[in-house]
Protein backbone atom coordinates (compact mmCIF):
# COMPACT_ATOMS: atom_id res chain seq x y z
CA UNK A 1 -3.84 3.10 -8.02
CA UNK A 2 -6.94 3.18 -10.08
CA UNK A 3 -8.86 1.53 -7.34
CA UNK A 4 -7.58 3.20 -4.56
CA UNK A 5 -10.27 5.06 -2.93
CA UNK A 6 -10.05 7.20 0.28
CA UNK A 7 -11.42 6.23 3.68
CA UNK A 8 -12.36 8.08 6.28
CA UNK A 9 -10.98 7.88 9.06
CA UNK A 10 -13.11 5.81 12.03
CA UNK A 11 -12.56 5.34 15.71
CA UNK A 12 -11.87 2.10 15.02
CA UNK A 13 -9.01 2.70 12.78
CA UNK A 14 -7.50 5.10 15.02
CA UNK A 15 -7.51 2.88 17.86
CA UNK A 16 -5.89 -0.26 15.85
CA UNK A 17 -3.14 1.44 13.60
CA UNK A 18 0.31 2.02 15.25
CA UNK A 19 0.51 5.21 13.77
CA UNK A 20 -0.91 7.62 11.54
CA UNK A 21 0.65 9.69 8.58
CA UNK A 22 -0.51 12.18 6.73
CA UNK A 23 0.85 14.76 4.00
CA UNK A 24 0.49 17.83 6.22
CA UNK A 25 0.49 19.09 9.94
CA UNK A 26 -3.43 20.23 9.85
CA UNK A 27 -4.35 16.96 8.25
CA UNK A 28 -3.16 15.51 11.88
CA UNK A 29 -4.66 18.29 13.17
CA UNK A 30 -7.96 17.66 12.56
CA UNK A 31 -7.81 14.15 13.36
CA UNK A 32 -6.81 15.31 16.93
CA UNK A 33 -9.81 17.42 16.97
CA UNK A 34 -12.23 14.80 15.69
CA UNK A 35 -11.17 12.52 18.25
CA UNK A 36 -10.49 14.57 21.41
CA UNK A 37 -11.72 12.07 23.97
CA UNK A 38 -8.48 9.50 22.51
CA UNK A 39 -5.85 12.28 22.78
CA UNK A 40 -3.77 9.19 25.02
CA UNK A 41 -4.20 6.67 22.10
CA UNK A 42 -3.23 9.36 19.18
CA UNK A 43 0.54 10.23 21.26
CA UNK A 44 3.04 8.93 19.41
CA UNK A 45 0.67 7.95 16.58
CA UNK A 46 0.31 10.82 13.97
CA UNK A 47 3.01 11.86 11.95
CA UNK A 48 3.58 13.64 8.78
CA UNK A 49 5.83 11.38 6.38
CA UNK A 50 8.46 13.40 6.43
CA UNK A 51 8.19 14.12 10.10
CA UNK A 52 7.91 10.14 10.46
CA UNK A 53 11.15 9.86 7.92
CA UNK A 54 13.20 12.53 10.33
CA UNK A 55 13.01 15.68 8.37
CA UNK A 56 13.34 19.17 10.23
CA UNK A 57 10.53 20.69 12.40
CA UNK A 58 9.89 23.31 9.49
CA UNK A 59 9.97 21.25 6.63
CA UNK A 60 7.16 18.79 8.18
CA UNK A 61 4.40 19.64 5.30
CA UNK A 62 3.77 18.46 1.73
CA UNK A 63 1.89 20.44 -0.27
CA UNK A 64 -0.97 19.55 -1.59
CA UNK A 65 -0.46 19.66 -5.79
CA UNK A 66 -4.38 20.24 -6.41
CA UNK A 67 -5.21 22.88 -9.45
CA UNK A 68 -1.20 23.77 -8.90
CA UNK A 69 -0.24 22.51 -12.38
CA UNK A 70 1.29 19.81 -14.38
CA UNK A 71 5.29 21.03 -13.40
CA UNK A 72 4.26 21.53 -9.24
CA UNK A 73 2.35 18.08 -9.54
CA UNK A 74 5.59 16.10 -10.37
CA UNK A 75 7.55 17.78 -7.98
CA UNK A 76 5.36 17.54 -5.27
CA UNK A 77 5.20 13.70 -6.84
CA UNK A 78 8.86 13.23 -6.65
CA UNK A 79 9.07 13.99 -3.09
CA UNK A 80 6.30 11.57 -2.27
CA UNK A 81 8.19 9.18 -4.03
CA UNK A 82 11.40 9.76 -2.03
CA UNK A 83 9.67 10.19 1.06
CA UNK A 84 7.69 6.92 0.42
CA UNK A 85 10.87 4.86 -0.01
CA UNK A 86 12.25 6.02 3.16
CA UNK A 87 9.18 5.06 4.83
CA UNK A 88 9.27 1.80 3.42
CA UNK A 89 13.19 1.35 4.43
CA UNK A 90 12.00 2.59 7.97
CA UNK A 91 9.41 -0.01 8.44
CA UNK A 92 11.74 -2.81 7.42
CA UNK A 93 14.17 -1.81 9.92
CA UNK A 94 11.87 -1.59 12.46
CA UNK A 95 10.37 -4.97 11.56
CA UNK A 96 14.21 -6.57 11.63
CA UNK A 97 14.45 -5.20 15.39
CA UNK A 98 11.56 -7.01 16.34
């Protein structure tokens, strides 16, 4: 993870993923609003990963751990951790279909 760095997010990578998740509803938000003229493309794209995983309508966000503290920062860790593991069980299923 030390070399991860963020990218923003292009026209071009909007148009070529198969979909699109992010921590929280307004992160999809404003990629809708960035990209208005490819509202088509983005149906069925963006998802938030627990939205993507099946979670309920009101427990779609993940908070964001920033200046929250070392305790909220696991937490909020743990569930990406869970939540990344279904994701990764998801894909494989879906890639077994095909």
């Amino acid at each position: 993870m030390e070399d991860f760095r963020p990218k923003a997010i292009t026209r071009s990578l909007v148009e070529k993923q198969d979909i699109i998740i992010g921590m929280e509803r307004y992160q999809l938000t404003k990629i809708r609003n960035k990209f208005k003229d490819l509202k088509e493309i983005l149906k069925g794209k963006l998802y938030t990963l627990k939205e993507f995983n099946g979670a309920e309508k009101k427990d779609f966000n993940i908070p964001d751990p920033y200046k929250t503290g070392k305790k909220r920062y696991f937490e909020i860790l743990e569930i990406v951790e869970k939540q990344a593991e279904l994701l990764v069980q998801k894909v494989k299923n879906i890639n077994q279909i095909k």
